[in-house]
PDB file of C-alpha atoms and ligand atoms in Angstrom:
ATOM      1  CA  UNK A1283      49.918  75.079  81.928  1.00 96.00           C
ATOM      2  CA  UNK A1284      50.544  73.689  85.606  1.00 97.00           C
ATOM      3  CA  UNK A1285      49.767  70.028  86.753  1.00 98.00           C
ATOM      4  CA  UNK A1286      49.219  69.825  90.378  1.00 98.00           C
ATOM      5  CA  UNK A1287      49.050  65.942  91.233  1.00 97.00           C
ATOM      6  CA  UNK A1288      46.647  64.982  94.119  1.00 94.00           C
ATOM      7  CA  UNK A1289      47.877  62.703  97.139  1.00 81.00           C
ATOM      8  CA  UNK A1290      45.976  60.175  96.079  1.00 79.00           C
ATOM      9  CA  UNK A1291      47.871  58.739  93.337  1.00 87.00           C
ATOM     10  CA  UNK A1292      45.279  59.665  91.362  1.00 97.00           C
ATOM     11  CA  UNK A1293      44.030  62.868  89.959  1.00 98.00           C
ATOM     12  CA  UNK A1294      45.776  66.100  88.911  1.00 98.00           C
ATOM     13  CA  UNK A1295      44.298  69.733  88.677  1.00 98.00           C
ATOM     14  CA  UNK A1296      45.366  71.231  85.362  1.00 98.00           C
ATOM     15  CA  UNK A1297      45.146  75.014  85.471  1.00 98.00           C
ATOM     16  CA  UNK A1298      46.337  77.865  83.191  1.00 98.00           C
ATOM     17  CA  UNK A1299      44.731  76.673  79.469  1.00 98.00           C
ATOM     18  CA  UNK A1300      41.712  77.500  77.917  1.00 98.00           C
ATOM     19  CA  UNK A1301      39.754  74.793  76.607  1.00 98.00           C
ATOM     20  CA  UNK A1302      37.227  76.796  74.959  1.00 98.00           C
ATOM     21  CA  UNK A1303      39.875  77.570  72.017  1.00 98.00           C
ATOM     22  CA  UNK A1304      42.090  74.922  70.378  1.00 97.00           C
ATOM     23  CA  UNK A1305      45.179  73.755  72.312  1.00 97.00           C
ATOM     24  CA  UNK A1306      48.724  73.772  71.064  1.00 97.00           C
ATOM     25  CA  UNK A1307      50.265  70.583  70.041  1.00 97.00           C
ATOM     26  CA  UNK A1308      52.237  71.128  72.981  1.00 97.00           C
ATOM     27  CA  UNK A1309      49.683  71.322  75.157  1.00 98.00           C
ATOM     28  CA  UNK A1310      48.289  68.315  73.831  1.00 98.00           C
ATOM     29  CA  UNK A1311      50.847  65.912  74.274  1.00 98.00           C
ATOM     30  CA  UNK A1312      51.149  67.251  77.924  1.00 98.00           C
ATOM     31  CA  UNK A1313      47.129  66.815  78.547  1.00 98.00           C
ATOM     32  CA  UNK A1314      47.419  62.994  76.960  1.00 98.00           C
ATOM     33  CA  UNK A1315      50.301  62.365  78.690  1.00 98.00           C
ATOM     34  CA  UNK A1316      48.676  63.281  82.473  1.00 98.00           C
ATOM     35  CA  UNK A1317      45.765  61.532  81.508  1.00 98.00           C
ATOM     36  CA  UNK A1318      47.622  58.532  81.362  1.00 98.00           C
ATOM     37  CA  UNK A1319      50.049  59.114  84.529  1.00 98.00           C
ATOM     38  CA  UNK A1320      46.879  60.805  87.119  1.00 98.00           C
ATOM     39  CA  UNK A1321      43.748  58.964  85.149  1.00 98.00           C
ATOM     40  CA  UNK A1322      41.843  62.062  86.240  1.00 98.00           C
ATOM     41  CA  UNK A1323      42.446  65.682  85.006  1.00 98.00           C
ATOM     42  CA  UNK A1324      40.330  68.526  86.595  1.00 98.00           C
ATOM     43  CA  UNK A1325      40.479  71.690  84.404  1.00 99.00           C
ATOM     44  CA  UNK A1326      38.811  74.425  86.655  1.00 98.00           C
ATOM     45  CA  UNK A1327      37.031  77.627  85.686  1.00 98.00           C
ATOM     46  CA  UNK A1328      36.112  76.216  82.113  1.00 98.00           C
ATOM     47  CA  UNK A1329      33.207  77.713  80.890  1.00 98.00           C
ATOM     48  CA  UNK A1330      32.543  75.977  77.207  1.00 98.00           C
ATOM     49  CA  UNK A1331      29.263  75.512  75.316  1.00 98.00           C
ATOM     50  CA  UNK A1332      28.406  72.250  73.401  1.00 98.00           C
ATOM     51  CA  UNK A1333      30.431  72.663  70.418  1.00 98.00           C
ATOM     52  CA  UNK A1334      33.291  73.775  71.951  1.00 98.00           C
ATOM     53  CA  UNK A1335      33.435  71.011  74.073  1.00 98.00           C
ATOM     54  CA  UNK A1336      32.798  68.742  71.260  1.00 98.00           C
ATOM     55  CA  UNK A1337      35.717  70.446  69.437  1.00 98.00           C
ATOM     56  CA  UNK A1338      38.371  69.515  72.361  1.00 98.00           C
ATOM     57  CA  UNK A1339      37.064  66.057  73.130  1.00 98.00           C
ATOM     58  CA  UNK A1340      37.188  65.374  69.336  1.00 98.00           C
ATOM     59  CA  UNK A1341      40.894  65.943  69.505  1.00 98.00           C
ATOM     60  CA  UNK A1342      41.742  62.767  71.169  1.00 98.00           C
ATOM     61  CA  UNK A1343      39.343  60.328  69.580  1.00 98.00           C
ATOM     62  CA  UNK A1344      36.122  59.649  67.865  1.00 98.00           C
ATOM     63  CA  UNK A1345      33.095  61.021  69.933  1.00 98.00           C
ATOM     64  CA  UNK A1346      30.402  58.431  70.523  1.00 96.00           C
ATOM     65  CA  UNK A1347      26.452  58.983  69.708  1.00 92.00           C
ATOM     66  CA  UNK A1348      25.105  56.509  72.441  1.00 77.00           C
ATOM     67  CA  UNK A1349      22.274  53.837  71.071  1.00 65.00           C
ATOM     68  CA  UNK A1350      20.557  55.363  74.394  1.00 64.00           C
ATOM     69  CA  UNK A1351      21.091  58.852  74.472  1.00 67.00           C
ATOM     70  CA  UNK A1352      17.758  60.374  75.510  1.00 76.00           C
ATOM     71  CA  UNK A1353      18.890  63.255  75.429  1.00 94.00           C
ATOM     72  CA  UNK A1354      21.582  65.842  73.877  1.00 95.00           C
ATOM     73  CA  UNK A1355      22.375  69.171  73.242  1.00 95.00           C
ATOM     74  CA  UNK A1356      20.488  71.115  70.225  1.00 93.00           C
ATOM     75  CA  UNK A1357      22.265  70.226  67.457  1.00 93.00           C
ATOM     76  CA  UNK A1358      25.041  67.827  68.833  1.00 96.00           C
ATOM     77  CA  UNK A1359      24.068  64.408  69.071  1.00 95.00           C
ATOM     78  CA  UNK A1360      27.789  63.755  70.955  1.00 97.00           C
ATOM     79  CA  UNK A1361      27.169  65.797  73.731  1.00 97.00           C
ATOM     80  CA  UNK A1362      25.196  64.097  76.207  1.00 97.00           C
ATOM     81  CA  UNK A1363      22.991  65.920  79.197  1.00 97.00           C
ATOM     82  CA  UNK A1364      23.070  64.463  82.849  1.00 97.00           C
ATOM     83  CA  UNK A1365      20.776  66.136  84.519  1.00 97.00           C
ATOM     84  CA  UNK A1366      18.008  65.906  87.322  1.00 96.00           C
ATOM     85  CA  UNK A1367      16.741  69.235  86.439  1.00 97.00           C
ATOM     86  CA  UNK A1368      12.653  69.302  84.476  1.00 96.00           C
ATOM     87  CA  UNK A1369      11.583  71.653  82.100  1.00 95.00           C
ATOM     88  CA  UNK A1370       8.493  74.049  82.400  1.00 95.00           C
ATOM     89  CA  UNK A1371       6.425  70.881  81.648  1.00 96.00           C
ATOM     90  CA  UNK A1372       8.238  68.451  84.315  1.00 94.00           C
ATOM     91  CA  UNK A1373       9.931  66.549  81.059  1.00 94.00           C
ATOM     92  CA  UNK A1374      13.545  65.552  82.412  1.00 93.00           C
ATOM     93  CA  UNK A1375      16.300  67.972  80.154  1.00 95.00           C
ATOM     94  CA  UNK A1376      19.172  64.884  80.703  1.00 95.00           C
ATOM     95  CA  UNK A1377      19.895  61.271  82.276  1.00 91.00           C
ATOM     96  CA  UNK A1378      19.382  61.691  85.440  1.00 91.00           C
ATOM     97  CA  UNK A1379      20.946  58.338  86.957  1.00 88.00           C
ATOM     98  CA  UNK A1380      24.062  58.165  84.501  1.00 89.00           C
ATOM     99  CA  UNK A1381      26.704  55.822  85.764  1.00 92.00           C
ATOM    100  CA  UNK A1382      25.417  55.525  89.307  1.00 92.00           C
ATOM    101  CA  UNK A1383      27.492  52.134  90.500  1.00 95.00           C
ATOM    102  CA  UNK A1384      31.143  50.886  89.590  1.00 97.00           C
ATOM    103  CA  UNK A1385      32.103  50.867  85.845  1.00 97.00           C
ATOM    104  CA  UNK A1386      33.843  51.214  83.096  1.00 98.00           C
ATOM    105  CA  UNK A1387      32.465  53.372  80.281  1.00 97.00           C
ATOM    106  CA  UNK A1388      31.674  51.474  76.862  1.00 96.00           C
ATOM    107  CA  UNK A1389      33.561  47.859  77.902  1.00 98.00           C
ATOM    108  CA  UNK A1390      30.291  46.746  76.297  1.00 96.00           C
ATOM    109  CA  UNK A1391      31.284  47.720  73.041  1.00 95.00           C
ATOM    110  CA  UNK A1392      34.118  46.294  70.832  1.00 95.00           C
ATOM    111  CA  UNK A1393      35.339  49.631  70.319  1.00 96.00           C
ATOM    112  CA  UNK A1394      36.666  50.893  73.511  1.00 98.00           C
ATOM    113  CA  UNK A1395      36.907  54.004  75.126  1.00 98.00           C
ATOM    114  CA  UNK A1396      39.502  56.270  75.525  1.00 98.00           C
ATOM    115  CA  UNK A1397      38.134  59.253  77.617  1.00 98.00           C
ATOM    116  CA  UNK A1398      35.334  60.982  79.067  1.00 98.00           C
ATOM    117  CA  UNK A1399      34.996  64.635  79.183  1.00 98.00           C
ATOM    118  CA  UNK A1400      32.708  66.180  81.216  1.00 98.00           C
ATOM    119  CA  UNK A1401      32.003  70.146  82.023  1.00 98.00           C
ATOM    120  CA  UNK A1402      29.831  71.091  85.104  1.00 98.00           C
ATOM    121  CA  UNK A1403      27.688  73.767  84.922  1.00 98.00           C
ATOM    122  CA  UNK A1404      25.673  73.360  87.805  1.00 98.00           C
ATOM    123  CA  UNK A1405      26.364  71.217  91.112  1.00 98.00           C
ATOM    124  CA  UNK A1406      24.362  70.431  93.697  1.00 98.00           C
ATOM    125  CA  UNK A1407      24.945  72.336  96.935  1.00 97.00           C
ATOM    126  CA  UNK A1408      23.549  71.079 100.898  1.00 97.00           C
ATOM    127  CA  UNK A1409      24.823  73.255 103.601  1.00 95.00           C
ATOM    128  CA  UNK A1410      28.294  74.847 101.313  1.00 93.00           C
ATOM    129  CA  UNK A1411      29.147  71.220 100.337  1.00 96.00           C
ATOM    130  CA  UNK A1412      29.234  69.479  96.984  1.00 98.00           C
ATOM    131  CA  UNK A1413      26.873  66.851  96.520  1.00 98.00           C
ATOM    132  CA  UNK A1414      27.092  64.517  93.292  1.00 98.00           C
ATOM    133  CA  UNK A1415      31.040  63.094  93.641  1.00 98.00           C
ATOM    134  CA  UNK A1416      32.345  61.193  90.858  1.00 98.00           C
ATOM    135  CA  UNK A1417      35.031  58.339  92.080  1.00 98.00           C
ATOM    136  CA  UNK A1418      37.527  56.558  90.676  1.00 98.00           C
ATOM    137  CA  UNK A1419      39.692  53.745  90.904  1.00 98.00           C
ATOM    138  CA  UNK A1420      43.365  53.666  89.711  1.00 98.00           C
ATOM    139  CA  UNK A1421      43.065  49.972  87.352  1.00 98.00           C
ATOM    140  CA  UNK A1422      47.140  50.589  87.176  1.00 98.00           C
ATOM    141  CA  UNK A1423      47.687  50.332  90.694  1.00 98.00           C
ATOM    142  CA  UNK A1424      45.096  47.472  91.317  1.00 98.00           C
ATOM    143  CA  UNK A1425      46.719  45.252  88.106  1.00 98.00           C
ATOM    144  CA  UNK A1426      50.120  45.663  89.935  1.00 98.00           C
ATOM    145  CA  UNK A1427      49.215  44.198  93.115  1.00 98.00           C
ATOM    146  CA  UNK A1428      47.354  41.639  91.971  1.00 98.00           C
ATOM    147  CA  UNK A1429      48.373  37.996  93.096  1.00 98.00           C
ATOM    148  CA  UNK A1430      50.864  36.403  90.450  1.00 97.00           C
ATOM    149  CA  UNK A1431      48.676  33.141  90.732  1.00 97.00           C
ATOM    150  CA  UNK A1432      45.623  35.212  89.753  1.00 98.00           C
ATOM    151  CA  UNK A1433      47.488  36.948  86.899  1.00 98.00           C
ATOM    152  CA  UNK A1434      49.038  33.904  85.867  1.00 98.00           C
ATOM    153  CA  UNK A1435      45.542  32.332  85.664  1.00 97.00           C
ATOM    154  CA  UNK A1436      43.418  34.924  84.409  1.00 98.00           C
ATOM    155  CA  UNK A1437      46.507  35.942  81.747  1.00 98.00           C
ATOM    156  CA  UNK A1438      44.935  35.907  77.814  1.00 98.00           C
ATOM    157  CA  UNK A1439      41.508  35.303  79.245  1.00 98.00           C
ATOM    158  CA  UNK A1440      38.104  37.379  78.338  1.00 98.00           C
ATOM    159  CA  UNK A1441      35.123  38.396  80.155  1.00 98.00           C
ATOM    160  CA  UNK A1442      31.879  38.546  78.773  1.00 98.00           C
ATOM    161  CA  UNK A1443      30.356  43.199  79.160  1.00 98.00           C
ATOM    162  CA  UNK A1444      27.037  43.133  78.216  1.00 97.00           C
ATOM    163  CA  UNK A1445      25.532  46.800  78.211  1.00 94.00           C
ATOM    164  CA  UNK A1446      21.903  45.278  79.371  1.00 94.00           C
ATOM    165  CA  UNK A1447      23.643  44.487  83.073  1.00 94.00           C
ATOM    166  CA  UNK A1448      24.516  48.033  83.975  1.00 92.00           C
ATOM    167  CA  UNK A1449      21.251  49.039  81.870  1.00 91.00           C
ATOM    168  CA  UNK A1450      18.545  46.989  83.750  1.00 91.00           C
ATOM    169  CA  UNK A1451      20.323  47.566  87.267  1.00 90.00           C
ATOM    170  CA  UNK A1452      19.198  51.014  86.787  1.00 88.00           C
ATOM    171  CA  UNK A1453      16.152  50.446  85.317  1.00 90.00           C
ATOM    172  CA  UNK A1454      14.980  48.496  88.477  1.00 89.00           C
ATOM    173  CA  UNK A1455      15.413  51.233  90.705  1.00 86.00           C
ATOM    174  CA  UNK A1456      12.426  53.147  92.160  1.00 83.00           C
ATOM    175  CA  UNK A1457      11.616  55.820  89.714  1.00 81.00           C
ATOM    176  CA  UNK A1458      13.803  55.091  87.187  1.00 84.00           C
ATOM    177  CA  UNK A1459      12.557  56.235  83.813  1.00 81.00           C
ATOM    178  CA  UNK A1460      14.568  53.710  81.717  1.00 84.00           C
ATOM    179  CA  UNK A1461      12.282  51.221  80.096  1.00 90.00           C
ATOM    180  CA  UNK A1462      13.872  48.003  79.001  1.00 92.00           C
ATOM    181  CA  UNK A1463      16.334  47.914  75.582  1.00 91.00           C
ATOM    182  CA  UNK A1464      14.293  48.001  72.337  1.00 91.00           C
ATOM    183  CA  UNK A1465      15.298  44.832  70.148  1.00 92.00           C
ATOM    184  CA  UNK A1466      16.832  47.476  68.215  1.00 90.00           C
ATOM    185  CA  UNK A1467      19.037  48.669  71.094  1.00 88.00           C
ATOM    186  CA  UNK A1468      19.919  45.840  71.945  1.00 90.00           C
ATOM    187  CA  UNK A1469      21.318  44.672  68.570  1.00 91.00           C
ATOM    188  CA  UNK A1470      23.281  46.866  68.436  1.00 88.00           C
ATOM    189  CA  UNK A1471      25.177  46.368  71.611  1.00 90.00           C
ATOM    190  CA  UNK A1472      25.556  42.321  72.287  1.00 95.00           C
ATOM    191  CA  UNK A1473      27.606  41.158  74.626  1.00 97.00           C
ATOM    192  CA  UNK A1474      31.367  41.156  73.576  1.00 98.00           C
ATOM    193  CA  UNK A1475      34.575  39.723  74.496  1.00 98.00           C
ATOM    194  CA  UNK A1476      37.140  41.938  76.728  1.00 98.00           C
ATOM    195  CA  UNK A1477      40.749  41.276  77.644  1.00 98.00           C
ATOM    196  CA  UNK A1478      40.589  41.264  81.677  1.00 98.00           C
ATOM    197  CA  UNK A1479      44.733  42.785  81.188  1.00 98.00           C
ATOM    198  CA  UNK A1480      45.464  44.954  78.893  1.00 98.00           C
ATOM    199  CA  UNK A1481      48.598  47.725  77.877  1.00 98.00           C
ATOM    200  CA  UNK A1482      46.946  51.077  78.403  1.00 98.00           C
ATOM    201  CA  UNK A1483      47.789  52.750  75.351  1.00 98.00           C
ATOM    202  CA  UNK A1484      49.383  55.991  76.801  1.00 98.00           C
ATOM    203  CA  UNK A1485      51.531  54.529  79.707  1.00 97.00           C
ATOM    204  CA  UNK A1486      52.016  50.961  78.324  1.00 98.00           C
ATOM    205  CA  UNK A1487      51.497  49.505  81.619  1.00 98.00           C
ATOM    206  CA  UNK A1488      49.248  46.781  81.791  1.00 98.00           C
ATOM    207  CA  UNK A1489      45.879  47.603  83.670  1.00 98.00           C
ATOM    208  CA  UNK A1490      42.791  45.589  84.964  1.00 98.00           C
ATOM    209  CA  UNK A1491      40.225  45.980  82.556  1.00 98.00           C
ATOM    210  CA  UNK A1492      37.172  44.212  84.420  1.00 98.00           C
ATOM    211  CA  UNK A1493      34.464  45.998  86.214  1.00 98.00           C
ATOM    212  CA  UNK A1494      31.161  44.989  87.801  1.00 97.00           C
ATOM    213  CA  UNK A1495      28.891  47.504  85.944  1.00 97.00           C
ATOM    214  CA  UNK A1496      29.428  45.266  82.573  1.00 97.00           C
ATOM    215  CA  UNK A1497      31.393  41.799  83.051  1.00 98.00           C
ATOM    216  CA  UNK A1498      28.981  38.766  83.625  1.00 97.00           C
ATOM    217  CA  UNK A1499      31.487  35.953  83.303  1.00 98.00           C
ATOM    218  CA  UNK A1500      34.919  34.910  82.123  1.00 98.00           C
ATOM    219  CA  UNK A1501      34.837  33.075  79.138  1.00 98.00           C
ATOM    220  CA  UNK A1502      35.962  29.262  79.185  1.00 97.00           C
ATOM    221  CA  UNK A1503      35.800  28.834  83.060  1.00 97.00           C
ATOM    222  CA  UNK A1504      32.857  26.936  84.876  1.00 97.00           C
ATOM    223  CA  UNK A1505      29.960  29.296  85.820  1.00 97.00           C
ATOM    224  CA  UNK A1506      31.082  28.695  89.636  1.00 98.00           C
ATOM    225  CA  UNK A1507      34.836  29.960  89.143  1.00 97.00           C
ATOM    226  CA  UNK A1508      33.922  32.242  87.141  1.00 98.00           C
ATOM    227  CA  UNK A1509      31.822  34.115  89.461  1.00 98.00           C
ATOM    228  CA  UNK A1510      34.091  33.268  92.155  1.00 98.00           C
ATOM    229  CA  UNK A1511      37.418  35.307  89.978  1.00 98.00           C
ATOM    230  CA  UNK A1512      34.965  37.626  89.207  1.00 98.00           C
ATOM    231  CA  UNK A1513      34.483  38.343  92.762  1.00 98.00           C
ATOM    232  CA  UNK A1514      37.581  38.732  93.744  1.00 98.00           C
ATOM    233  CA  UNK A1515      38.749  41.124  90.994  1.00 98.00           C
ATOM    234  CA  UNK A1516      35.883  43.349  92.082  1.00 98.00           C
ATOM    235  CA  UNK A1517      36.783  43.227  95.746  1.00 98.00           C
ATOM    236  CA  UNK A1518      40.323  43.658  95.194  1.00 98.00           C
ATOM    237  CA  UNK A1519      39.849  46.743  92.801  1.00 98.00           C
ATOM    238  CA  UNK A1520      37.400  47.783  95.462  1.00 98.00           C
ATOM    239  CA  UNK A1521      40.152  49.023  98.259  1.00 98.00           C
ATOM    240  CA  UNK A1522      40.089  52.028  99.530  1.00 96.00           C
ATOM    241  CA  UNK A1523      43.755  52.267  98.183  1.00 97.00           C
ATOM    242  CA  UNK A1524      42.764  52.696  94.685  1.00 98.00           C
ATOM    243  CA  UNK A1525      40.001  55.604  95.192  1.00 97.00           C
ATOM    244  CA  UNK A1526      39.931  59.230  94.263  1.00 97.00           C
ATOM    245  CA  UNK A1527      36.539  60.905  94.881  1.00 97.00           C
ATOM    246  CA  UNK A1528      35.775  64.154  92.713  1.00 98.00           C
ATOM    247  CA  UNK A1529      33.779  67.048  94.128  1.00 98.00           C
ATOM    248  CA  UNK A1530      32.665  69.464  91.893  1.00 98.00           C
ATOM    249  CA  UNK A1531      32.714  72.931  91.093  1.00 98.00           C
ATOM    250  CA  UNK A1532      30.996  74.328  88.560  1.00 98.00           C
ATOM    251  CA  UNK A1533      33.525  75.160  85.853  1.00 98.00           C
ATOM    252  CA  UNK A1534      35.088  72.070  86.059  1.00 99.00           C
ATOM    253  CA  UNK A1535      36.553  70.354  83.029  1.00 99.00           C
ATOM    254  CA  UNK A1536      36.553  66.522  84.127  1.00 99.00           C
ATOM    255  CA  UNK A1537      38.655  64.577  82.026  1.00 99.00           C
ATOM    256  CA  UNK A1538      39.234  60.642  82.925  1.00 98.00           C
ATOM    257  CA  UNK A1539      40.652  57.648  81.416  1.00 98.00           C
ATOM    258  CA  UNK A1540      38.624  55.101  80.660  1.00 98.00           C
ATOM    259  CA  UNK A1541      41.150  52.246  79.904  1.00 98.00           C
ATOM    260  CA  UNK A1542      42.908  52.678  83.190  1.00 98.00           C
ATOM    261  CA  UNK A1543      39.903  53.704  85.830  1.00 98.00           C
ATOM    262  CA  UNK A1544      36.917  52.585  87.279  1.00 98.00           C
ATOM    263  CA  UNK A1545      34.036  55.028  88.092  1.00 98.00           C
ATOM    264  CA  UNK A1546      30.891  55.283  89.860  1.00 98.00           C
ATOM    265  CA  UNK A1547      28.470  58.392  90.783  1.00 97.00           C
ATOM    266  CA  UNK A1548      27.550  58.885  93.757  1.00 97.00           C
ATOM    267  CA  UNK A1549      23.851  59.705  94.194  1.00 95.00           C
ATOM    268  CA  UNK A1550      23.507  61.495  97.502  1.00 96.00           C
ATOM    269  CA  UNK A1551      21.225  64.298  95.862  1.00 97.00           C
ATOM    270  CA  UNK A1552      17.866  64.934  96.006  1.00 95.00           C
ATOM    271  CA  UNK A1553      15.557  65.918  92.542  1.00 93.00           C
ATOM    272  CA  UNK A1554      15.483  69.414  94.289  1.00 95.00           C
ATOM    273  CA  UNK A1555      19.456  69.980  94.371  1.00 97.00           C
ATOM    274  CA  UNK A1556      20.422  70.521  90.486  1.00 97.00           C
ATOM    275  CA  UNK A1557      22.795  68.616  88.736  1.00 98.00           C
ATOM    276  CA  UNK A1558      23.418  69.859  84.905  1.00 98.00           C
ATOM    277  CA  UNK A1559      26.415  68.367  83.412  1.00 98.00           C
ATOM    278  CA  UNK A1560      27.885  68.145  79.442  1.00 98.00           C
ATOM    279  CA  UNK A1561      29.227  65.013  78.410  1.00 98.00           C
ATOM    280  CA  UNK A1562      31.240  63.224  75.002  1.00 98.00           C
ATOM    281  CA  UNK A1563      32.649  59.904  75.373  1.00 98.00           C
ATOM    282  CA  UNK A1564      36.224  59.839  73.255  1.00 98.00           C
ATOM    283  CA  UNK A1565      36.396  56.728  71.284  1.00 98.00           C
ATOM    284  CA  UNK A1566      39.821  55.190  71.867  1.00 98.00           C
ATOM    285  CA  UNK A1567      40.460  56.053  67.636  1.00 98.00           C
ATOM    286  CA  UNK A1568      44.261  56.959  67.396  1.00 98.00           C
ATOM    287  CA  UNK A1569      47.426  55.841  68.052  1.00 98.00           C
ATOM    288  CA  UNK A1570      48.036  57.062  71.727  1.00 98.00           C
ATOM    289  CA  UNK A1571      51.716  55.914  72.127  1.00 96.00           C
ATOM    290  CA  UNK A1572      52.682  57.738  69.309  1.00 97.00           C
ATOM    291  CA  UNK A1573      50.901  60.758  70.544  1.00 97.00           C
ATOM    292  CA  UNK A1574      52.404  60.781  73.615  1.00 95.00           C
ATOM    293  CA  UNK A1575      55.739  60.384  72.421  1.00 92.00           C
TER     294      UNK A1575
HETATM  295  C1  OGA B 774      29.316  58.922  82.830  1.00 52.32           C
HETATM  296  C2  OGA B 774      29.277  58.794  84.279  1.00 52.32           C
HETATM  297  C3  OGA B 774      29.354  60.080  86.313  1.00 52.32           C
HETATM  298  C4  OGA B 774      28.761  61.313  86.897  1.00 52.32           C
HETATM  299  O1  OGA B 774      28.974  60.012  82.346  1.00 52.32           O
HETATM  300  O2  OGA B 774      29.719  57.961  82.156  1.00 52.32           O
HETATM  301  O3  OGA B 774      29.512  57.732  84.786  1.00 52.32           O
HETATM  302  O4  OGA B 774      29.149  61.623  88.040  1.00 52.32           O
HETATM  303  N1  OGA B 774      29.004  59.919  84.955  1.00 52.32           N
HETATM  304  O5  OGA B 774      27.920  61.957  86.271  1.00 52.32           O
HETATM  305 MN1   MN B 775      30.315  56.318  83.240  1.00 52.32          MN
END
């Protein structure tokens, strides 16, 4: 297996395993390992179907069933479809507007996240260029140059993720075809209580865990500086400084942290330019530092 680090300070190619068969302990420590130090891990030339993919996320955590997930792969609930493509009778095959602004995946829930691992299998194309990026945002970096006032302020605080914010900012979009949260969704994700620092479990560096898809306010602080700390974690984790962008090939094995990265897709396609992409969300389950040890 050979890591190849981007310049960016964030991101590494990982070539020479096959992730359609089960990887060595070895190999495992190595992968959880780099997906602490790069937050991003691109696996090229993969070519897995849903259970396979199932099988290696499932090594690193419990795999979610989201409360939303319109739609799935035959027989695996876990492994979510993003897709813009239509069927024969114009019925959408997969979420077609999945994570399109800045955020962290499941900070809603009281059972964070781990990991995401997605495999492309078909990337829209204009003129020989990749359309569809997925960014990032290195939470390590941005927690270390943070002012010590504002850590020394924020320090043992919470913020408030509520799933419904990211949820209805989509669903206001034109043609969105999210209606609102069933009482029954929504039960089952109220809003919940996040650290704003926290020790990433692989690296044991402390991170900025806050992200404008999900956090409404910081609890105990007046509405106004709330919002205003709010702001200013956003803008600071907003520098260009901090950003990877992801183009795809199809093939790729995309692999990010979701304890120490933000993420956003961009949506500079058009519902003619396919997008079809496999998805499980890795339930942050084990214990990672011993893992990685
Ligand atoms: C996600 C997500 C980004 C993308 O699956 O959680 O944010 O580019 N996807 O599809
Ligand atoms: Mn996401």
């Amino acid at each position: 297996m050979r890591i190849t680090p981007n310049n960016a300070g964030l991101g590494a190619r990982v070539e020479g395993v096959d992730l359609a068969r089960p990887v060595s302990p070895g190999e495992y420590r190595t992968i959880l390992r780099a997906l602490g130090q790069y937050g991003v891990l691109c696996f090229p030339g993969q070519d897995l179907d849903a259970a396979q993919l199932s099988a290696f996320g499932a090594r690193f955590g419990e795999l979610e069933v989201n409360v939303a997930n319109l739609f799935h792969a035959p027989g695996h609930p876990e492994v979510m479809i993003l897709s813009n493509k239509r069927d024969a009778e114009g019925r959408p095959v997969g979420l077609s507007d999945a994570g399109q602004g800045w955020h962290t995946d499941m900070s809603y829930s009281k059972d964070i996240a781990l990991a995401n691992v997605l495999h492309a299998k078909e990337v829209p194309l204009r003129d020989g260029r990749p359309l569809g990026d997925t960014q990032f945002r290195n939470m390590h970096a941005a927690y270390d140059d943070l002012p010590r006032e504002v850590v020394a302020r924020l320090e043992g605080r919470v913020a408030i993720h509520d799933f419904e914010k990211f949820w209805d900012m989509m669903r206001i979009r034109p043609g969105s075809i999210r209606g609102p949260l069933t009482p029954e969704q929504r039960a089952k994700k109220p809003p919940v209580p996040q650290p704003i620092f926290r020790t990433h479990p692989i690296t044991g560096r402390r991170v900025l865990y806050c992200n404008p898809g999900y956090a409404m306010h910081i609890e105990g602080l007046e509405r106004a500086e709330s919002d205003a700390l709010l702001e200013f974690l956003f803008r600071h984790q907003a520098q260009e400084k901090y950003l990877y962008s992801h183009a795809w090939t199809p093939g790729d094995v995309l692999m990010w942290d979701n304890i120490g990265t933000v993420h956003n897709a961009v949506a500079d396609y058009r519902p003619d330019e396919p997008r079809y992409i496999l998805r499980v969300q890795v339930m942050a389950t084990l214990d990672y530092a011993a893992l990685a040890a």
